[in-house]
Short mmCIF file of C-alpha atoms and ligand atoms in Angstrom, two decimals:
data_model
loop_
_atom_site.label_atom_id
_atom_site.label_comp_id
_atom_site.label_asym_id
_atom_site.label_seq_id
_atom_site.Cartn_x
_atom_site.Cartn_y
_atom_site.Cartn_z
CA MET D 163 0.00 0.00 0.00
CA ILE D 164 1.40 3.40 -0.98
CA LYS D 165 0.92 5.99 1.76
CA VAL D 166 0.79 9.68 0.77
CA ILE D 167 0.86 12.69 3.07
CA THR D 168 0.14 16.37 2.43
CA TYR D 169 -0.13 19.43 4.68
CA GLY D 170 -1.86 22.77 4.59
CA THR D 171 -4.06 25.29 6.34
CA PHE D 172 -7.03 24.81 3.98
CA ASP D 173 -8.66 28.05 5.06
CA LEU D 174 -11.87 29.00 3.19
CA PHE D 175 -11.72 25.68 1.34
CA HIS D 176 -11.51 26.28 -2.39
CA GLU D 177 -11.06 24.55 -5.72
CA GLY D 178 -7.26 24.68 -5.47
CA HIS D 179 -7.43 22.68 -2.25
CA TYR D 180 -9.91 20.22 -3.76
CA ARG D 181 -7.76 19.56 -6.82
CA LEU D 182 -4.63 19.24 -4.69
CA LEU D 183 -6.25 16.60 -2.48
CA GLN D 184 -7.70 14.77 -5.47
CA ARG D 185 -4.30 14.47 -7.14
CA ALA D 186 -2.56 13.67 -3.86
CA LYS D 187 -4.95 10.76 -3.32
CA ALA D 188 -4.32 9.55 -6.87
CA LEU D 189 -0.59 9.28 -6.13
CA GLY D 190 -1.16 6.29 -3.83
CA ASP D 191 -3.64 4.17 -1.91
CA TYR D 192 -3.95 5.96 1.41
CA LEU D 193 -3.97 9.73 1.93
CA ILE D 194 -3.12 11.45 5.19
CA VAL D 195 -3.81 15.20 5.41
CA GLY D 196 -2.04 17.32 8.01
CA VAL D 197 -3.99 20.44 8.97
CA THR D 198 -2.24 23.27 10.77
CA THR D 199 -3.47 24.49 14.14
CA GLU D 200 -4.26 28.16 14.72
CA ALA D 201 -1.34 28.40 17.13
CA TYR D 202 1.12 26.96 14.62
CA ASP D 203 -0.13 29.28 11.88
CA LYS D 204 0.35 32.24 14.17
CA THR D 205 3.90 31.24 15.03
CA ARG D 206 4.84 30.94 11.37
CA GLY D 207 3.41 34.36 10.66
CA LYS D 208 0.20 33.22 8.95
CA LEU D 209 -2.21 35.59 10.58
CA ASN D 210 -5.91 36.13 10.03
CA VAL D 211 -6.88 32.56 9.13
CA ILE D 212 -10.67 32.73 9.16
CA ASP D 213 -11.98 29.17 9.51
CA SER D 214 -11.51 27.33 12.80
CA LEU D 215 -9.50 24.11 12.86
CA VAL D 216 -12.74 22.13 13.21
CA THR D 217 -14.27 23.76 10.12
CA ARG D 218 -11.11 23.24 8.10
CA ILE D 219 -11.04 19.53 9.06
CA GLU D 220 -14.76 19.15 8.23
CA ASN D 221 -14.20 20.64 4.77
CA ILE D 222 -11.38 18.21 4.05
CA LYS D 223 -13.49 15.28 5.24
CA LYS D 224 -16.32 16.29 2.93
CA THR D 225 -14.11 15.77 -0.14
CA GLY D 226 -13.88 12.08 0.67
CA PHE D 227 -10.20 12.02 -0.41
CA ALA D 228 -8.60 11.89 3.04
CA ASP D 229 -8.28 8.49 4.68
CA GLU D 230 -6.85 10.07 7.81
CA ILE D 231 -6.51 13.61 9.10
CA ILE D 232 -3.83 14.68 11.55
CA ILE D 233 -3.01 18.07 12.94
CA GLU D 234 0.26 19.87 12.40
CA GLU D 235 1.30 21.71 15.52
CA THR D 236 5.01 22.40 15.28
CA GLU D 237 7.87 23.08 12.95
CA GLY D 238 9.86 19.93 12.28
CA GLN D 239 6.84 17.69 12.71
CA LYS D 240 6.80 16.57 9.08
CA PHE D 241 9.96 14.51 9.43
CA ASN D 242 8.58 12.71 12.48
CA ASP D 243 5.21 12.08 10.83
CA ILE D 244 6.88 10.57 7.78
CA LYS D 245 8.86 8.14 9.95
CA ARG D 246 6.06 7.39 12.39
CA LEU D 247 3.37 6.84 9.78
CA GLY D 248 5.55 4.98 7.25
CA ILE D 249 4.96 7.51 4.46
CA ASP D 250 6.01 6.74 0.87
CA ILE D 251 5.17 10.05 -0.80
CA PHE D 252 5.11 13.60 0.55
CA THR D 253 3.27 16.07 -1.65
CA VAL D 254 2.36 19.76 -1.67
CA GLY D 255 1.55 22.40 -4.27
CA SER D 256 4.14 23.88 -6.60
CA ASP D 257 4.24 27.14 -4.63
CA TRP D 258 6.49 25.14 -2.29
CA THR D 259 8.82 23.78 -4.99
CA GLY D 260 12.24 23.12 -3.51
CA CYS D 261 11.22 23.85 0.08
CA PHE D 262 10.81 20.22 1.04
CA ASP D 263 13.61 18.61 -0.97
CA TYR D 264 15.29 17.69 2.32
CA LEU D 265 12.53 15.11 2.87
CA ASN D 266 13.76 13.19 -0.22
CA ASP D 267 16.07 11.28 2.10
CA TYR D 268 13.07 9.71 3.81
CA CYS D 269 10.37 9.44 1.12
CA LYS D 270 9.54 10.59 -2.39
CA VAL D 271 8.69 14.31 -2.65
CA VAL D 272 6.19 15.40 -5.31
CA TYR D 273 5.25 19.02 -6.04
CA LEU D 274 1.83 19.18 -7.70
CA GLU D 275 1.06 22.08 -9.96
CA ARG D 276 -0.84 24.76 -8.09
CA THR D 277 -4.29 25.68 -9.40
CA LYS D 278 -4.09 29.10 -10.93
CA ASN D 279 -5.96 32.23 -9.80
CA ILE D 280 -7.29 30.99 -6.50
CA SER D 281 -5.93 31.10 -2.97
CA SER D 282 -7.19 31.52 0.60
CA THR D 283 -5.48 34.90 0.71
CA MET D 284 -7.42 36.03 -2.36
CA LEU D 285 -10.71 34.83 -0.87
CA ARG D 286 -9.98 36.48 2.47
CA GLU D 287 -9.38 39.74 0.68
CA GLN D 288 -12.54 39.40 -1.42
CA ASN D 289 -14.67 38.41 1.57
CA SER D 290 -13.55 41.16 3.83
CA HIS D 291 -13.29 44.74 2.93
CA ILE D 292 -9.62 45.73 2.96
CA GLN D 293 -9.12 48.23 5.74
CA ARG D 294 -7.13 51.21 4.54
CA ILE D 295 -4.96 52.29 7.41
CA GLY D 296 -3.68 55.80 7.89
CA ILE D 297 -0.79 56.64 10.18
CA ILE D 298 -0.60 59.71 12.36
CA GLY D 299 2.98 60.49 13.31
CA THR D 300 6.21 59.71 11.51
CA GLY D 301 8.62 58.78 14.31
CA ARG D 302 10.67 55.62 14.83
CA ILE D 303 7.76 53.44 15.87
CA ALA D 304 5.78 54.43 12.78
CA GLY D 305 8.74 53.24 10.69
CA ARG D 306 8.69 49.90 12.50
CA PHE D 307 4.95 49.60 11.96
CA MET D 308 5.15 49.76 8.16
CA PRO D 309 6.93 46.45 7.37
CA GLU D 310 4.92 44.68 10.07
CA ALA D 311 1.58 45.91 8.68
CA LYS D 312 2.49 44.49 5.27
CA LEU D 313 2.50 41.00 6.80
CA VAL D 314 -1.09 41.13 7.96
CA SER D 315 -3.69 40.36 5.32
CA GLY D 316 -6.80 42.50 5.21
CA ILE D 317 -5.18 45.90 5.58
CA SER D 318 -3.29 48.19 3.30
CA THR D 319 -1.33 51.20 4.41
CA GLN D 320 -2.83 54.15 2.65
CA GLY D 321 -1.20 57.28 3.90
CA VAL D 322 0.44 59.26 6.63
CA TYR D 323 -0.61 62.47 8.35
CA ASN D 324 1.78 64.88 9.98
CA PRO D 325 1.00 68.59 10.44
CA HIS D 326 4.66 69.10 9.48
CA TRP D 327 4.42 68.60 5.75
CA ASP D 328 8.14 67.87 5.23
CA SER D 329 8.07 65.00 7.72
CA ALA D 330 4.91 63.60 6.15
CA VAL D 331 6.44 63.69 2.68
CA ARG D 332 9.73 62.12 3.79
CA PHE D 333 7.89 59.25 5.46
CA ALA D 334 5.47 58.82 2.57
CA ASP D 335 8.31 58.68 0.03
CA ARG D 336 10.23 56.17 2.10
CA TRP D 337 7.23 53.82 2.30
CA GLU D 338 5.55 54.68 -1.00
CA ILE D 339 2.28 55.87 0.50
CA ASP D 340 0.39 59.18 0.34
CA ALA D 341 1.25 62.17 2.53
CA TYR D 342 -1.39 64.38 4.14
CA ALA D 343 -1.11 67.59 6.09
CA ASP D 344 -4.85 68.23 5.85
CA MET D 345 -6.72 66.20 8.41
CA GLU D 346 -10.06 66.12 6.57
CA GLU D 347 -8.41 64.80 3.43
CA PHE D 348 -6.54 62.23 5.48
CA PHE D 349 -9.67 60.93 7.20
CA ALA D 350 -11.55 60.81 3.92
CA ALA D 351 -8.88 58.49 2.51
CA VAL D 352 -8.66 55.92 5.31
CA ASP D 353 -10.88 53.47 7.24
CA VAL D 354 -8.73 52.96 10.33
CA VAL D 355 -6.03 54.96 12.04
CA TYR D 356 -2.76 54.08 13.74
CA ILE D 357 -1.56 56.79 16.11
CA ALA D 358 2.17 56.95 16.72
CA SER D 359 2.56 60.63 17.55
CA PRO D 360 4.00 62.02 20.83
CA HIS D 361 2.10 60.79 23.95
CA GLU D 362 0.34 64.03 24.79
CA THR D 363 -1.19 64.34 21.32
CA HIS D 364 -2.89 60.92 21.48
CA TYR D 365 -6.05 62.11 23.22
CA GLY D 366 -6.83 64.79 20.65
CA TYR D 367 -6.06 62.56 17.67
CA ILE D 368 -8.08 59.63 19.02
CA LYS D 369 -11.04 61.89 19.66
CA VAL D 370 -11.06 63.41 16.22
CA ALA D 371 -10.49 60.01 14.56
CA LEU D 372 -13.47 58.51 16.43
CA GLU D 373 -15.57 61.54 15.50
CA HIS D 374 -14.73 60.80 11.87
CA GLY D 375 -15.95 57.21 12.35
CA LYS D 376 -12.51 55.58 12.30
CA HIS D 377 -11.35 52.60 14.34
CA VAL D 378 -8.19 53.47 16.24
CA LEU D 379 -5.03 51.60 17.15
CA CYS D 380 -3.00 53.88 19.41
CA GLU D 381 0.54 53.45 20.66
CA LYS D 382 1.10 53.17 24.39
CA PRO D 383 0.60 55.01 26.65
CA MET D 384 -2.76 55.59 24.99
CA VAL D 385 -3.64 58.60 27.14
CA LEU D 386 -2.26 60.12 30.33
CA GLU D 387 -5.48 60.63 32.28
CA ARG D 388 -8.02 58.13 33.50
CA ALA D 389 -11.04 60.31 32.63
CA GLN D 390 -9.72 60.75 29.09
CA ALA D 391 -9.47 56.98 28.61
CA GLU D 392 -13.00 56.49 29.95
CA GLU D 393 -14.37 59.21 27.74
CA LEU D 394 -12.69 57.85 24.61
CA PHE D 395 -13.81 54.26 25.21
CA ARG D 396 -17.35 55.55 25.79
CA CYS D 397 -17.19 57.54 22.58
CA ALA D 398 -15.89 54.50 20.64
CA LYS D 399 -18.63 52.28 22.06
CA GLU D 400 -21.40 54.74 21.21
CA ARG D 401 -20.21 54.80 17.62
CA GLY D 402 -19.60 51.04 17.34
CA LEU D 403 -15.87 51.60 16.82
CA ILE D 404 -12.82 49.77 18.13
CA LEU D 405 -10.33 51.70 20.23
CA PHE D 406 -7.28 49.58 20.87
CA GLU D 407 -4.12 50.33 22.87
CA GLY D 408 -1.01 48.96 21.21
CA ILE D 409 1.11 47.45 23.95
CA LYS D 410 2.68 44.85 21.73
CA THR D 411 3.66 42.51 24.58
CA ALA D 412 -0.01 41.94 25.40
CA TYR D 413 -0.62 40.40 21.99
CA CYS D 414 2.51 38.36 21.46
CA PRO D 415 1.99 34.58 21.62
CA GLY D 416 4.83 33.96 24.11
CA PHE D 417 3.41 36.41 26.64
CA GLN D 418 -0.01 34.77 26.30
CA LYS D 419 1.62 31.40 26.99
CA LEU D 420 3.49 32.79 30.00
CA LEU D 421 0.29 34.20 31.50
CA GLY D 422 -1.49 30.91 30.91
CA ILE D 423 1.20 28.98 32.73
CA ALA D 424 1.43 31.53 35.55
CA CYS D 425 -2.31 31.13 36.13
CA SER D 426 -2.35 27.35 35.71
CA GLY D 427 -1.41 26.65 39.32
CA SER D 428 1.99 25.19 38.41
CA ILE D 429 3.74 27.85 40.53
CA GLY D 430 0.92 27.87 43.10
CA SER D 431 -0.70 31.15 44.07
CA ILE D 432 1.08 34.21 42.72
CA ARG D 433 2.50 36.44 45.45
CA ASN D 434 5.09 38.67 43.78
CA VAL D 435 5.58 40.15 40.31
CA GLU D 436 8.71 42.09 39.43
CA ALA D 437 8.99 43.60 35.98
CA CYS D 438 11.97 45.64 34.84
CA PHE D 439 12.67 47.33 31.50
CA THR D 440 15.58 49.72 31.04
CA LYS D 441 16.85 51.27 27.83
CA LEU D 442 19.70 53.75 27.87
CA GLU D 443 18.80 56.72 25.71
CA ALA D 444 20.96 59.54 24.38
CA ALA D 445 20.47 62.79 26.31
CA ASP D 446 19.04 64.66 23.32
CA THR D 447 16.17 62.28 22.54
CA ARG D 448 12.53 63.29 22.98
CA GLU D 449 12.22 60.82 25.87
CA LEU D 450 14.83 62.71 27.88
CA THR D 451 14.09 66.26 26.78
CA ASP D 452 10.29 66.54 26.79
CA ARG D 453 10.03 68.06 30.26
CA LYS D 454 6.34 67.43 30.66
CA TYR D 455 5.74 64.02 29.15
CA GLY D 456 9.19 62.43 28.81
CA GLY D 457 11.02 60.23 31.29
CA SER D 458 11.24 56.53 31.97
CA PHE D 459 7.80 55.81 33.40
CA THR D 460 5.72 57.37 30.63
CA GLU D 461 8.01 55.68 28.11
CA LEU D 462 8.33 52.18 29.54
CA GLY D 463 5.79 51.97 32.37
CA SER D 464 3.07 50.43 30.16
CA TYR D 465 5.23 47.37 29.52
CA CYS D 466 6.19 46.86 33.16
CA MET D 467 2.69 47.43 34.49
CA LEU D 468 1.17 44.99 32.01
CA PRO D 469 2.10 41.68 33.71
CA ILE D 470 1.20 43.19 37.08
CA LEU D 471 -2.27 44.20 35.92
CA LYS D 472 -2.79 40.89 34.16
CA LEU D 473 -1.81 38.81 37.19
CA PHE D 474 -2.98 40.91 40.15
CA GLY D 475 -5.71 43.02 38.58
CA LYS D 476 -6.57 46.69 38.72
CA GLU D 477 -7.51 46.97 42.39
CA PHE D 478 -4.32 47.59 44.32
CA GLN D 479 -4.35 48.76 47.94
CA GLU D 480 -1.25 50.92 47.85
CA ILE D 481 0.97 52.41 45.17
CA ARG D 482 4.22 54.27 45.55
CA PHE D 483 6.50 55.84 42.95
CA ASP D 484 10.18 56.42 43.65
CA SER D 485 12.16 58.20 40.98
CA LEU D 486 15.69 59.36 40.37
CA ASN D 487 15.52 62.48 38.25
CA GLY D 488 18.00 64.06 35.89
CA GLU D 489 18.95 67.74 35.94
CA ASN D 490 15.92 68.75 33.89
CA GLY D 491 13.61 67.04 36.41
CA LEU D 492 12.71 64.07 34.21
CA ASP D 493 12.84 60.62 35.80
CA LEU D 494 15.83 58.63 34.59
CA PHE D 495 14.80 55.71 36.76
CA THR D 496 11.44 54.93 38.37
CA LYS D 497 10.39 52.13 40.66
CA VAL D 498 6.68 51.61 41.26
CA SER D 499 5.75 49.50 44.29
CA LEU D 500 2.25 48.11 44.55
CA LYS D 501 0.51 46.24 47.33
CA TYR D 502 -2.43 43.94 46.63
CA PRO D 503 -4.51 41.93 49.13
CA ASN D 504 -2.47 38.77 48.42
CA GLY D 505 0.65 39.98 46.75
CA ILE D 506 3.17 42.69 46.05
CA ALA D 507 4.62 43.96 42.80
CA THR D 508 7.29 46.26 41.46
CA ALA D 509 7.65 47.86 38.07
CA THR D 510 11.10 49.29 37.33
CA CYS D 511 11.80 51.52 34.35
CA GLY D 512 15.05 53.21 33.36
CA LEU D 513 16.23 55.46 30.56
CA GLY D 514 19.38 56.65 32.33
CA VAL D 515 20.08 53.68 34.63
CA LYS D 516 20.74 50.21 33.28
CA SER D 517 19.51 47.15 35.13
CA GLU D 518 18.71 43.51 34.49
CA GLY D 519 15.52 43.64 32.41
CA ARG D 520 13.67 40.72 33.85
CA LEU D 521 10.16 39.55 34.55
CA LEU D 522 9.90 37.43 37.69
CA ILE D 523 6.66 35.91 38.91
CA ALA D 524 6.90 34.23 42.30
CA GLY D 525 4.27 31.85 43.63
CA THR D 526 3.73 29.56 46.59
CA LYS D 527 5.08 26.54 44.68
CA GLY D 528 7.66 28.01 42.31
CA TYR D 529 8.53 30.94 40.07
CA ILE D 530 8.59 31.96 36.42
CA VAL D 531 11.47 33.95 35.03
CA ALA D 532 11.69 35.61 31.63
CA GLU D 533 14.88 37.47 30.85
CA ALA D 534 15.19 40.58 28.67
CA PRO D 535 13.67 41.14 26.25
CA TRP D 536 10.72 39.59 28.11
CA TRP D 537 8.49 42.28 26.56
CA LYS D 538 9.04 40.38 23.30
CA THR D 539 8.43 37.08 25.07
CA ALA D 540 10.14 34.24 23.24
CA TYR D 541 11.53 32.19 26.13
CA PHE D 542 10.85 31.67 29.84
CA GLU D 543 11.51 29.13 32.56
CA VAL D 544 9.45 27.70 35.39
CA HIS D 545 11.47 26.81 38.50
CA HIS D 546 10.54 24.92 41.65
CA GLU D 547 12.17 24.21 45.00
CA ASN D 548 14.39 21.56 43.50
CA PRO D 549 16.90 23.58 41.41
CA GLY D 550 17.05 20.77 38.86
CA ASP D 551 13.31 20.94 38.24
CA ILE D 552 13.13 23.53 35.47
CA GLN D 553 10.59 23.64 32.64
CA LYS D 554 11.70 25.63 29.63
CA TYR D 555 9.20 27.21 27.27
CA SER D 556 9.80 28.95 24.00
CA GLU D 557 7.53 30.58 21.48
CA ILE D 558 8.31 32.26 18.20
CA PHE D 559 8.36 36.05 18.24
CA LEU D 560 8.67 37.31 14.70
CA GLY D 561 10.15 40.63 13.60
CA ASP D 562 9.22 43.58 15.73
CA GLY D 563 6.13 41.79 16.99
CA LEU D 564 3.76 44.55 15.95
CA ARG D 565 2.13 42.12 13.51
CA TYR D 566 0.41 40.37 16.41
CA GLU D 567 -1.29 43.50 17.68
CA ILE D 568 -2.19 44.64 14.17
CA SER D 569 -3.72 41.26 13.45
CA ASP D 570 -5.69 41.28 16.72
CA PHE D 571 -6.85 44.84 16.11
CA LEU D 572 -8.08 43.84 12.67
CA SER D 573 -9.85 40.74 13.92
CA MET D 574 -11.68 42.87 16.45
CA ILE D 575 -12.85 45.16 13.68
CA THR D 576 -14.02 42.31 11.49
CA GLY D 577 -15.47 40.47 14.48
CA THR D 578 -13.75 37.21 13.50
CA GLU D 579 -12.03 36.76 16.84
CA LYS D 580 -12.53 38.13 20.30
CA ASN D 581 -9.19 39.44 21.44
CA ASN D 582 -10.12 42.13 23.89
CA PHE D 583 -9.22 39.89 26.82
CA LYS D 584 -5.54 40.35 25.95
CA LEU D 585 -5.70 43.97 27.05
CA THR D 586 -9.12 44.95 28.32
CA ARG D 587 -10.60 48.42 28.22
CA GLY D 588 -10.54 48.39 32.01
CA GLU D 589 -6.80 47.66 31.97
CA SER D 590 -6.16 50.49 29.53
CA VAL D 591 -8.16 52.83 31.75
CA ALA D 592 -6.15 51.66 34.78
CA LEU D 593 -2.89 52.30 32.91
CA ALA D 594 -4.01 55.82 32.04
CA GLY D 595 -4.85 56.32 35.72
CA MET D 596 -1.37 55.18 36.67
CA MET D 597 0.23 57.64 34.24
CA GLU D 598 -1.93 60.41 35.70
CA ARG D 599 -0.90 59.58 39.26
CA PHE D 600 2.73 59.43 38.32
CA LEU D 601 2.70 62.75 36.46
CA GLY D 602 0.69 64.33 39.27
CA GLN D 603 3.13 63.15 41.88
CA ALA D 604 6.08 64.28 39.78
CA GLY D 605 4.45 67.74 39.73
CA ARG D 606 4.11 67.78 35.95
N1 CTP Q 732 -2.92 24.84 -3.30
C1 CTP Q 732 -3.02 24.60 -4.67
N2 CTP Q 732 -3.57 25.53 -5.50
C2 CTP Q 732 -4.03 26.69 -5.00
C3 CTP Q 732 -3.95 26.97 -3.62
C4 CTP Q 732 -3.39 26.01 -2.80
O1 CTP Q 732 -2.61 23.54 -5.16
N3 CTP Q 732 -4.56 27.58 -5.83
C5 CTP Q 732 -2.29 23.86 -2.45
C6 CTP Q 732 -1.05 24.39 -1.73
O2 CTP Q 732 0.08 24.36 -2.58
C7 CTP Q 732 -0.94 23.44 -0.56
C8 CTP Q 732 -2.41 23.12 -0.23
O3 CTP Q 732 -3.18 23.51 -1.39
O4 CTP Q 732 -0.31 22.25 -0.97
C9 CTP Q 732 -2.88 23.88 0.99
O5 CTP Q 732 -2.56 25.24 0.78
P1 CTP Q 732 -2.90 26.45 1.73
O6 CTP Q 732 -1.65 27.14 2.05
O7 CTP Q 732 -3.78 26.01 2.80
O8 CTP Q 732 -3.79 27.31 0.70
P2 CTP Q 732 -3.53 28.70 0.00
O9 CTP Q 732 -4.74 29.03 -0.80
O10 CTP Q 732 -2.21 28.69 -0.73
O11 CTP Q 732 -3.46 29.63 1.27
P3 CTP Q 732 -2.80 31.07 1.50
O12 CTP Q 732 -3.34 31.96 0.42
O13 CTP Q 732 -3.23 31.46 2.87
O14 CTP Q 732 -1.31 30.88 1.38
#
């Protein structure tokens, strides 16, 4: 009996998939189809798959070509499957030609000609209206956003707005998009907005974007006052719009995994969270010269507060900020200490003091440690009393990681996935409240 195996996502099942399976079956006597899990697709950068794993499996079953269906969960699984299942032929479409030649050592590899003019990507784009995204602000983060946005299907970057025309044009030329200095023209040309302007301008831009009926993805810290955050979320809700704070860590798969394990009971009840992020900055950067809104806490506090809010919640009993300030009064180093009914936490941020950037979560049975850059969570360890008892976890973190938040933002707009648990509105409001307290205490 000749055993054949093929793999794919098979999202929005189409004729190309049908013909591929038909010809794969014809290559032998027994066809095994490997279907990718959502988690695996996310780790390999395939974002915005629409059909659930169950639906995708059902669609393959309906063709009647598959004798067996397995799921593909990890990279490197194909080799093991081929050995384990005694496969004679591995086959995929010709878009993969050459990619699997290494499997020739274990079985025959056949690339079947891909059916022309059809793909899941094409169907996803036809089914959902492509969201034209406009960027407000042209700083470093906006430059990092551009290549990441290209990787998410369902959006296209349309243009950039900056009241300073020269900056808008420079950015637009660099990324081959349109430049706008007129806000009305800008809003008329886009469906959704990404705000990457200086912190203190976020509130005004979000408000006007919502008033123009645009969904908003805003860089952290979204706003610097609790009442502003509440007002903006209310405004978004009334208009049926999504307002989304872009703290990229919240959306990255490794951080989701870390939170899941922290809350699974494997380290017992959580009693202490320590999060530290320091980044030495040159003295002339905006972060160290903007006397009102610069400094380490407004810049990095959102990252460090995130695991604390996620694990201990928004209702702390006590909070205390200790800062070391530079000559211009801006905090070069800030330590926030929080007391909760059953735990304590510290968030440490530095722009002028370097420290070990670590996330440590201590529980009654063990602890989790993620080293820098834990805010781009790719690896962490779970330790117990016995020093030899260490579980190591890794998760892919691709590129700058903004693709995960962009993808989640988009799926909230299209309603295909509910992602607001990753950073709730309440958590964003709490973060704004924290910024307000800090700035108030710093006398700014
Ligand atoms: N396939 C094909 N002809 C097409 C589309 C897909 O033969 N027009 C094959 C692929 O080569 C692969 C299998 O079908 O062997 C599953 O492909 P998958 O990646 O799930 O489908 P695509 O339509 O290529 O998906 P996407 O657009 O998301 O890449």
